[in-house]
mmCIF file of C-alpha atoms in Angstrom:
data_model
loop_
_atom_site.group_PDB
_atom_site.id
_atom_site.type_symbol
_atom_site.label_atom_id
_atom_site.label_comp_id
_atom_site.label_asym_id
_atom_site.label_seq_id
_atom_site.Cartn_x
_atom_site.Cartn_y
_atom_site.Cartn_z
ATOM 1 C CA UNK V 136 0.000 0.000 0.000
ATOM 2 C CA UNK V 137 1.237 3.149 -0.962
ATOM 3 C CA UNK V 138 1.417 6.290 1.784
ATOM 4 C CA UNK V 139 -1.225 8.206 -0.585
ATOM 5 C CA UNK V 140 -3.471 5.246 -0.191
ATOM 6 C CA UNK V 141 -3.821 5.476 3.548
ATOM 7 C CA UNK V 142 -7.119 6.446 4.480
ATOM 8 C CA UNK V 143 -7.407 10.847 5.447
ATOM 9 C CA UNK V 144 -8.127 11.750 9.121
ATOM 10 C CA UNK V 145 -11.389 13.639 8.396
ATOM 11 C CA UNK V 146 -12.992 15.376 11.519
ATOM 12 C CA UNK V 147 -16.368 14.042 11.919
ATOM 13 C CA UNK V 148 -16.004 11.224 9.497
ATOM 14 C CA UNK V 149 -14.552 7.465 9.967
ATOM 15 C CA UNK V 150 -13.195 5.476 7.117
ATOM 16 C CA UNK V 151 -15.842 2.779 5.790
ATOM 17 C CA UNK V 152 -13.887 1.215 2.863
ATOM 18 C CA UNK V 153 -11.072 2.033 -0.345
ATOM 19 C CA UNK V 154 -11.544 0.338 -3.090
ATOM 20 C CA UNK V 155 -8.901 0.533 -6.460
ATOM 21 C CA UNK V 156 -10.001 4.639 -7.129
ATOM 22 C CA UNK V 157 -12.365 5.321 -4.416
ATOM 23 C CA UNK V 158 -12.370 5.822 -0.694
ATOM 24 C CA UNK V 159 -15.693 5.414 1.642
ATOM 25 C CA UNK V 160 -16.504 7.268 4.721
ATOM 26 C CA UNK V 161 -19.329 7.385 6.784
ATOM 27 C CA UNK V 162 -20.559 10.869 8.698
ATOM 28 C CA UNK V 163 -20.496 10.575 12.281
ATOM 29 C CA UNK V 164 -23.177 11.789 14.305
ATOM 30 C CA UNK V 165 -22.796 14.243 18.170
ATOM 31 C CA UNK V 166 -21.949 10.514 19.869
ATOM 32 C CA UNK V 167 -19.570 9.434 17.071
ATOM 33 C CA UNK V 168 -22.040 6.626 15.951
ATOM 34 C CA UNK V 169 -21.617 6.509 11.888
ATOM 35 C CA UNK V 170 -24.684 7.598 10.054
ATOM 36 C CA UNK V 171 -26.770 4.449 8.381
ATOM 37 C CA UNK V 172 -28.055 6.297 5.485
ATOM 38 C CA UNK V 173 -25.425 9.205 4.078
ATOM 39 C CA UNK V 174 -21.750 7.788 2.659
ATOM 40 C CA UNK V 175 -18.748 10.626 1.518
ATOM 41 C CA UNK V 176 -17.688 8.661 -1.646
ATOM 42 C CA UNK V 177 -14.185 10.567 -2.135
ATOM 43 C CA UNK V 178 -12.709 9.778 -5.636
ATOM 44 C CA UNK V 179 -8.482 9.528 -5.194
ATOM 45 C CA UNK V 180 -6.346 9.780 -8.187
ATOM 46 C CA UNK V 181 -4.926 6.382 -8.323
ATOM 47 C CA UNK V 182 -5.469 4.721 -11.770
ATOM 48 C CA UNK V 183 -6.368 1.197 -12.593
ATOM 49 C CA UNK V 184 -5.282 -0.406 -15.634
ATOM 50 C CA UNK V 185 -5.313 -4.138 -16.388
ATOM 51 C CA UNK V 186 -6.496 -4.788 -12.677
ATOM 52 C CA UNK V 187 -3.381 -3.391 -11.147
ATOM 53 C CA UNK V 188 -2.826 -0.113 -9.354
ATOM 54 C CA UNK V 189 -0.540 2.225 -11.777
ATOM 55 C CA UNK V 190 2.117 4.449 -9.814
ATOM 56 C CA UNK V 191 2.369 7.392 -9.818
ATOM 57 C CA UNK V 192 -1.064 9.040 -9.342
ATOM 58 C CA UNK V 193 -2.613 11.279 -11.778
ATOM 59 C CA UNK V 194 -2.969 14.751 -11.162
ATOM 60 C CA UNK V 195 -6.798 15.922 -10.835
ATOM 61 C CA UNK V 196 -7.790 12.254 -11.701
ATOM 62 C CA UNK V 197 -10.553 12.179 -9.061
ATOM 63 C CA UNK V 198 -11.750 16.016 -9.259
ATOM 64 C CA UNK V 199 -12.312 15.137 -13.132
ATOM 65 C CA UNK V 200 -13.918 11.962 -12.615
ATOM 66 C CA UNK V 201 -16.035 14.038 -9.957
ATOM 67 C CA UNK V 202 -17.158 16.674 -11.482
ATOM 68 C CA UNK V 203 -17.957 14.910 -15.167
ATOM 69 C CA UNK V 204 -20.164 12.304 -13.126
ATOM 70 C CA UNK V 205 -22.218 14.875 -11.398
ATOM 71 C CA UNK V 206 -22.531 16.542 -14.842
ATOM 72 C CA UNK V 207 -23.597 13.034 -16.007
ATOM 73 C CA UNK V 208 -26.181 12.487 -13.592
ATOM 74 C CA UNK V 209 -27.876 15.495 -14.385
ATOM 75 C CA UNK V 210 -27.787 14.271 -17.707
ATOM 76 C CA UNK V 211 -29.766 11.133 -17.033
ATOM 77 C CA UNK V 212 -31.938 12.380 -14.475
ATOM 78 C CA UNK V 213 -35.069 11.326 -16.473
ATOM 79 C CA UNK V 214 -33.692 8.221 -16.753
ATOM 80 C CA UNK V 215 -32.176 6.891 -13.600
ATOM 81 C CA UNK V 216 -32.723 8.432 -10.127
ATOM 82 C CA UNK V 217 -28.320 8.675 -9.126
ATOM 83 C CA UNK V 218 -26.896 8.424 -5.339
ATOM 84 C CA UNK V 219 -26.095 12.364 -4.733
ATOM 85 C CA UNK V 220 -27.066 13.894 -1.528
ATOM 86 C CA UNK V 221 -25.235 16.712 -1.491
ATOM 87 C CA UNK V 222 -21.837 18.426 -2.485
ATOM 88 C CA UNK V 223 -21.343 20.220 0.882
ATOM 89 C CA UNK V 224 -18.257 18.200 1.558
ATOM 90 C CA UNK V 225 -14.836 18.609 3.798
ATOM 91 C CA UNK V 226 -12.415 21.176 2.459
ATOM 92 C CA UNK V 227 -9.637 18.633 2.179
ATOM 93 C CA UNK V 228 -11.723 16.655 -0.156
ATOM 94 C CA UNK V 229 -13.978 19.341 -2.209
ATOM 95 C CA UNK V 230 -13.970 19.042 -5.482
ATOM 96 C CA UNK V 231 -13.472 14.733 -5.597
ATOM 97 C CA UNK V 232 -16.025 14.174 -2.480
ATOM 98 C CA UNK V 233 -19.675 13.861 -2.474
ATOM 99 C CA UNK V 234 -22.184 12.842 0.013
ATOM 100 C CA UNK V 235 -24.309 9.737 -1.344
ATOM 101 C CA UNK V 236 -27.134 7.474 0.140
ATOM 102 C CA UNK V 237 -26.118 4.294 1.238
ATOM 103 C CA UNK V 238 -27.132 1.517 -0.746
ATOM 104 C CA UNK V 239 -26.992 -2.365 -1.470
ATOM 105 C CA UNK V 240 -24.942 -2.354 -3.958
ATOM 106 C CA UNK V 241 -25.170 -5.183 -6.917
ATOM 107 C CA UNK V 242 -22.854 -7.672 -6.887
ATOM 108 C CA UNK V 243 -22.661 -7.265 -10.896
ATOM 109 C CA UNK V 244 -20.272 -4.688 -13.011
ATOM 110 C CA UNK V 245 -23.103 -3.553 -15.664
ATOM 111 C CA UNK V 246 -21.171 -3.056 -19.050
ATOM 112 C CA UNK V 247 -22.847 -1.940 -22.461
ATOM 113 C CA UNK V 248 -21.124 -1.812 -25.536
ATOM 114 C CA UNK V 249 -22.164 0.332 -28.536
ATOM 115 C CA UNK V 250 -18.488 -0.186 -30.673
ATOM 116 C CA UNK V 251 -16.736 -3.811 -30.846
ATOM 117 C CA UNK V 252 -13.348 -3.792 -29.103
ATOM 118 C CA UNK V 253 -11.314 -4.844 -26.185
ATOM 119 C CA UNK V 254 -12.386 -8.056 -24.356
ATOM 120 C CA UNK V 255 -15.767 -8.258 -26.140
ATOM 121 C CA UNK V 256 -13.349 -8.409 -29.830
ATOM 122 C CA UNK V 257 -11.490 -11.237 -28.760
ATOM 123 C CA UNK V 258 -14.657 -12.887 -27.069
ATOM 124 C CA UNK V 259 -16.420 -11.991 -30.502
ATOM 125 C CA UNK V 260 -13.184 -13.154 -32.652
ATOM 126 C CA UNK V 261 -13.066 -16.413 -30.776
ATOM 127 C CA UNK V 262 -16.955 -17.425 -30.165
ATOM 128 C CA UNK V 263 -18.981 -15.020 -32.783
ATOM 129 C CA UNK V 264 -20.628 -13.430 -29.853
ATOM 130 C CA UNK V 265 -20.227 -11.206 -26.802
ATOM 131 C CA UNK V 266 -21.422 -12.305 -23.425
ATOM 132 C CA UNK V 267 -24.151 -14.670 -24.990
ATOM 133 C CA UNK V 268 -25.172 -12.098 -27.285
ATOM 134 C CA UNK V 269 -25.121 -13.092 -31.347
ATOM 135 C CA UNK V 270 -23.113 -10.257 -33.438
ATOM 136 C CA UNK V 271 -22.976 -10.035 -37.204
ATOM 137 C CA UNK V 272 -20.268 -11.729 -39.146
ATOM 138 C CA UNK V 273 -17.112 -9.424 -40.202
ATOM 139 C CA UNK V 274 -16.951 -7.094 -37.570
ATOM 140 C CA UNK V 275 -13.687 -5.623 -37.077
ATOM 141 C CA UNK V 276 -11.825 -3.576 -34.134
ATOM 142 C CA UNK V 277 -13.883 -0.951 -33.900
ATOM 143 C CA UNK V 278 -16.832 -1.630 -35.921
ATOM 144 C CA UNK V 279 -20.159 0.236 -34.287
ATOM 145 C CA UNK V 280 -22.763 -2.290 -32.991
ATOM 146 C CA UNK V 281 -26.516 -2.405 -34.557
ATOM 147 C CA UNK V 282 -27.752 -1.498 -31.113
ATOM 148 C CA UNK V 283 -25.771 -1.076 -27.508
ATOM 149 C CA UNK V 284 -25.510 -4.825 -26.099
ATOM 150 C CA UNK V 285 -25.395 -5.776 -22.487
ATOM 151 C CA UNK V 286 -22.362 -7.841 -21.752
ATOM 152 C CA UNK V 287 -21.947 -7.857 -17.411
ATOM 153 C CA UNK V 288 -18.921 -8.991 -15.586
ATOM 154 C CA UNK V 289 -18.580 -10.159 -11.818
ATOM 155 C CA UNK V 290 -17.358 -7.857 -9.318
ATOM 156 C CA UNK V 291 -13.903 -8.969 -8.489
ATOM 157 C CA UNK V 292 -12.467 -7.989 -4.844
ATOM 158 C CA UNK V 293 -8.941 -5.835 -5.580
ATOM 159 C CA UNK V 294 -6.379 -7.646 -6.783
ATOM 160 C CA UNK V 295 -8.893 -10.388 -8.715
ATOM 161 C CA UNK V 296 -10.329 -10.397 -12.542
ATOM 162 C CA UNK V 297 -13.703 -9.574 -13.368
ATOM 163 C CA UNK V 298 -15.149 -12.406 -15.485
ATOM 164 C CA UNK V 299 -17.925 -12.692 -18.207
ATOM 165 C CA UNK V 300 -21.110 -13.462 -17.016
ATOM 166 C CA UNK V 301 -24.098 -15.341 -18.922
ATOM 167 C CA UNK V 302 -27.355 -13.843 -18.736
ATOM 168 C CA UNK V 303 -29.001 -16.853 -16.998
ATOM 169 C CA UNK V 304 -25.418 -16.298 -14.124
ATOM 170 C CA UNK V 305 -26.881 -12.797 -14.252
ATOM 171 C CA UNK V 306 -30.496 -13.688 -13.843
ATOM 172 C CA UNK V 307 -29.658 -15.772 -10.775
ATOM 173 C CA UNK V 308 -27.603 -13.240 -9.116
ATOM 174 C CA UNK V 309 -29.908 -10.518 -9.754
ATOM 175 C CA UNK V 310 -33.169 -12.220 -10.084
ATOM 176 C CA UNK V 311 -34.989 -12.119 -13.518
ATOM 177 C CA UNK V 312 -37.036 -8.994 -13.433
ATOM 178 C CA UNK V 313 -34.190 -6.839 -12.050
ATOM 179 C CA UNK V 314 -31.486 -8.423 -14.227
ATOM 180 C CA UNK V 315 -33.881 -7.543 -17.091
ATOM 181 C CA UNK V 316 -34.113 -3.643 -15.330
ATOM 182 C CA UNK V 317 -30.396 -3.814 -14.996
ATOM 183 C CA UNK V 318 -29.798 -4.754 -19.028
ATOM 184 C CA UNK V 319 -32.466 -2.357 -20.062
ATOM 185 C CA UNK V 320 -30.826 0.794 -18.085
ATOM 186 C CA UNK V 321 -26.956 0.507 -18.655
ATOM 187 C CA UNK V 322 -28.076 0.280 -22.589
ATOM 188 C CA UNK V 323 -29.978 3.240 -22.375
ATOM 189 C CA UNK V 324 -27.780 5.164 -20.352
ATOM 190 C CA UNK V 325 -25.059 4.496 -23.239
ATOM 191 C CA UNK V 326 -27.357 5.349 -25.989
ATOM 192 C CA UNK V 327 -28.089 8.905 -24.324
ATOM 193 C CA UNK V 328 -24.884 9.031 -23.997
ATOM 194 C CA UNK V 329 -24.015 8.615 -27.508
ATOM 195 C CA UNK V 330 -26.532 10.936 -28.444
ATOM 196 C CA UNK V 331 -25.394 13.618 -26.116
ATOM 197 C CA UNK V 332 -21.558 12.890 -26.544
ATOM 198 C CA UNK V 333 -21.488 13.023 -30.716
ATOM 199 C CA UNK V 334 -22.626 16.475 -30.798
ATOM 200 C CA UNK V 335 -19.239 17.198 -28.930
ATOM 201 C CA UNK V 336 -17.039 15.465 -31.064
ATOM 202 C CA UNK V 337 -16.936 11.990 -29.050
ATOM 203 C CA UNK V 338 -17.873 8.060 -29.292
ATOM 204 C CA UNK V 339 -18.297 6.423 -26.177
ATOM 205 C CA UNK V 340 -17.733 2.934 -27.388
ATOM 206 C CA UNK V 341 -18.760 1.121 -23.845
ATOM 207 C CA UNK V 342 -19.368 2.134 -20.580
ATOM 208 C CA UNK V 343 -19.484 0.441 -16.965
ATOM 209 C CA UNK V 344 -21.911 1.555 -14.475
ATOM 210 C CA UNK V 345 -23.021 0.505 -10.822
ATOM 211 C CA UNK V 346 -26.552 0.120 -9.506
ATOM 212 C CA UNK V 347 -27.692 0.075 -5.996
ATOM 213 C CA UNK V 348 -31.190 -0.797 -4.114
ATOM 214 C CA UNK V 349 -32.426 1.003 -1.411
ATOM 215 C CA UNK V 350 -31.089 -1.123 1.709
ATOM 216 C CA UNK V 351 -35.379 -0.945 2.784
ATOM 217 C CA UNK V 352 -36.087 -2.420 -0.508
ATOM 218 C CA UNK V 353 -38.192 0.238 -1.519
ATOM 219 C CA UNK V 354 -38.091 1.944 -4.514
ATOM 220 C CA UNK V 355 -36.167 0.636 -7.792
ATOM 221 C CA UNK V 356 -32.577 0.744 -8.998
ATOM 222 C CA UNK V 357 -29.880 3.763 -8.109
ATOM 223 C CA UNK V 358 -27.548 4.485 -10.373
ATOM 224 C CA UNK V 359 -24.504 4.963 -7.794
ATOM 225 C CA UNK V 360 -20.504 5.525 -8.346
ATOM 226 C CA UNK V 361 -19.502 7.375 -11.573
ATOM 227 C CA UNK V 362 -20.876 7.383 -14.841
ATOM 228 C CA UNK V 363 -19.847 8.175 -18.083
ATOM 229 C CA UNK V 364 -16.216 9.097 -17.324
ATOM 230 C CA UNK V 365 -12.790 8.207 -18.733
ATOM 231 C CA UNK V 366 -12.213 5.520 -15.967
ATOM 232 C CA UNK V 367 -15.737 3.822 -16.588
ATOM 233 C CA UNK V 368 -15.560 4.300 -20.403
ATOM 234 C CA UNK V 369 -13.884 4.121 -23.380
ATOM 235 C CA UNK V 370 -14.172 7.701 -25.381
ATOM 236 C CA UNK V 371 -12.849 8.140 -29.677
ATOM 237 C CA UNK V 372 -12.488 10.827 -31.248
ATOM 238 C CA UNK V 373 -15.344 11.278 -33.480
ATOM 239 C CA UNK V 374 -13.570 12.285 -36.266
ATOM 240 C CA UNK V 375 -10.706 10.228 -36.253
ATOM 241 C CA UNK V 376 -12.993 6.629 -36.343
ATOM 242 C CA UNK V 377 -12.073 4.418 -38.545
ATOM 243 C CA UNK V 378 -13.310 0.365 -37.996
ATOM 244 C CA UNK V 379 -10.085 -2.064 -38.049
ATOM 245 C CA UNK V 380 -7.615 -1.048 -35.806
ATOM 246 C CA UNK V 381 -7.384 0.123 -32.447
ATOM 247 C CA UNK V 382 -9.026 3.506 -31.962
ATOM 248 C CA UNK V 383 -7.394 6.587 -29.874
ATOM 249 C CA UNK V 384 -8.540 7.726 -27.064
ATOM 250 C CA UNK V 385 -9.616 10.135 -24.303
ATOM 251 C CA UNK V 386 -9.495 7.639 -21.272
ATOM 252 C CA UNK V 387 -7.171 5.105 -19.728
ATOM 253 C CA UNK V 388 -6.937 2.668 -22.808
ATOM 254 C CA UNK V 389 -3.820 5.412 -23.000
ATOM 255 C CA UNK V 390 -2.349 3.885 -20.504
ATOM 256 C CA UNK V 391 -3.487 0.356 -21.186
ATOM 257 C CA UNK V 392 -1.695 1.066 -24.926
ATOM 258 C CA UNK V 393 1.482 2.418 -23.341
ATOM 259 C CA UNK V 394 2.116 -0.714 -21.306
ATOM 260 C CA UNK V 395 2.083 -2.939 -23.424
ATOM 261 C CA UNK V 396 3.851 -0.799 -26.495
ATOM 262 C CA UNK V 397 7.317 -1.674 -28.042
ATOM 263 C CA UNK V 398 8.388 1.063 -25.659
ATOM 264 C CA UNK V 399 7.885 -0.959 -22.589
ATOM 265 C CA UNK V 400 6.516 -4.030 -24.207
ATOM 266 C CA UNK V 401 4.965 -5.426 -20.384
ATOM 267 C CA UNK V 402 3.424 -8.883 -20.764
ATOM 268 C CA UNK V 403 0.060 -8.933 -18.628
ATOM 269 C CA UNK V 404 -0.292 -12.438 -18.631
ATOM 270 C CA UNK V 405 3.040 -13.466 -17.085
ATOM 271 C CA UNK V 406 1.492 -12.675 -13.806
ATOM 272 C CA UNK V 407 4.429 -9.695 -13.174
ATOM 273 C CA UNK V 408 3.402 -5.965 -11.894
ATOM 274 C CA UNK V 409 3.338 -3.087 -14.442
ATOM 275 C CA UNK V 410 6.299 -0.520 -14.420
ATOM 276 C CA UNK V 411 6.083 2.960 -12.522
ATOM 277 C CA UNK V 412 4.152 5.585 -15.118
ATOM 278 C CA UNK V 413 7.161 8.156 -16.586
ATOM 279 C CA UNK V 414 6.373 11.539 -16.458
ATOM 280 C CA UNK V 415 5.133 11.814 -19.919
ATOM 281 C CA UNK V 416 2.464 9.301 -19.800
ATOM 282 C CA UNK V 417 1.488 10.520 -16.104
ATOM 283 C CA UNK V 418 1.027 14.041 -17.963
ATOM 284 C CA UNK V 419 -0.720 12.949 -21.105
ATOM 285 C CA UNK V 420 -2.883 10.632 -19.201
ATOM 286 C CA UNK V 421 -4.004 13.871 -17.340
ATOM 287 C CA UNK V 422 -4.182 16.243 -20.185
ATOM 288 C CA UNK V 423 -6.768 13.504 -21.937
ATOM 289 C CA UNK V 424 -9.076 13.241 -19.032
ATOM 290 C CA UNK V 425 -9.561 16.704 -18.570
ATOM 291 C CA UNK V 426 -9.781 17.261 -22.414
ATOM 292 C CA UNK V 427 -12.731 14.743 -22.483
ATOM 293 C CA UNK V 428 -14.416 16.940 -19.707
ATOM 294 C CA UNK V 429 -13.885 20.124 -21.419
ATOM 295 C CA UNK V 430 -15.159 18.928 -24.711
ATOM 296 C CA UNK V 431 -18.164 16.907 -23.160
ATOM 297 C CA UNK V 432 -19.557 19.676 -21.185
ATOM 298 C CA UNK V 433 -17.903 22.992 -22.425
ATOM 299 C CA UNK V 434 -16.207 23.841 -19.071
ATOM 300 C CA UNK V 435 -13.073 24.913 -18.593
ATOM 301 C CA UNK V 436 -11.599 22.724 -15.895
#
């Protein structure tokens, strides 16, 4: 564990739980009991890439994923109902740190895919189809989808590989009638997506996004996390698509590229840890995520 991963002494808060980029905590009330239904969801700027935890950080990582998610949920308010409670946060976490309701979360990574590439091409190369779903013949890397297809993965602890799931494994996790819910949403949140993201000059080609159930069981499914951003999604360059070859990119897959490029040339399968980021990728990586904020919602960051 690195020192910058060791939970922050925040007055009135205790630390609930870090996962690979974010950090729970959990308000304390006058006696210092923690609060059952409010969570401060802080988003660090450690990067994940291949399942391992890149070194160094990147600068203004979380206050980009941050911001571009609430921006997001306001996007797909008609939708979804999201997690937000409030921004009203501790100083030494404003900007990345939100207050959220606590949920039961599902044990399920929901994953739609609108473009053919990464895991789902070599599933698709190897088997025809993508997480049980049929594709047309001759699609290449890149190639855009008829429709957005639902393709879920487990939820691997830290550390561990999220694997494909089968829509009857999803169906008995879930249960059919939210599984169904679940399918139906993460599509739709990456066709609005689409729709809102190619007026700005961007594909999203897939997306991951997290759902949540009121721990009461009342009401239906929260979308809860992130959404939309360059850690949960892959984002191309409208204008520079072009099917059968890997695509560039606004999010991670830089990364992802770099480590395994002639210039390094690490092998992810031979079980070893990725090298330490130079200073080039650590500032490109940066200068990408906040370029896919500026351009998706016109803000200067």
């Amino acid at each position: 564990m690195r020192v910058t991963d060791l939970p922050l002494e925040l007055p009135g808060y205790t630390h609930v739980y870090s996962g690979k980029v974010r950090d729970l905590y959990a308000p304390l009330d006058a006696e210092g009991r923690p609060d059952e239904e409010r969570l401060l969801l802080v988003a660090s700027n450690r990067l994940s890439a291949y399942d391992w935890m890149m070194s160094p950080e990147i600068p203004d990582k979380g206050a980009v994923l941050t911001r571009l998610s609430l921006w997001w949920f306001d996007q797909l308010a008609d939708l979804v109902p999201n997690h937000v409670v409030s921004t009203d946060v501790p100083d030494a976490v404003a900007g990345r740190g939100v207050l959220v309701r606590r949920l039961d979360m599902l044990k399920v990574e929901a994953i739609a895919r609108a473009y053919l590439t990464g895991g789902g091409l070599e599933e698709y190369r190897e088997k025809g189809s993508v997480s049980g779903v049929v594709l047309p013949e001759g699609l290449v890397d890149g190639s855009r989808l008829p429709e957005p297809v639902f393709t879920p993965t487990t939820k691997a602890p830290v550390g561990e590989h999220d694997l494909p799931m089968a829509p009857d494994e999803v169906e008995a996790e879930l249960g059919v009638e939210v599984a169904a819910e679940v399918s139906r949403l993460t599509r739709a949140i990456l066709a609005r997506g689409n729709e809102i993201a190619a007026e700005r000059g961007i594909l999203i080609a897939d997306t991951k996004v997290e759902f949540g159930l009121s721990p009461d069981g009342t009401g239906g499914l929260v979308l809860a996390d992130e959404v939309l951003t360059p850690d949960s999604s892959r984002f191309w360059p409208a204008e520079q698509w072009e099917p059968g070859h890997p695509q560039p990119s606004y999010d991670k897959q830089f990364v992802r590229d770099w480590l395994t490029s002639s210039e390094y040339g690490w092998d992810r399968k031979a079980g070893g840890p990725p090298p330490e980021l130079p200073g080039h990728v650590v500032e490109q990586t940066r200068a990408k995520y906040v370029e896919a904020y500026e351009r998706l919602t016109g803000e200067t960051f």
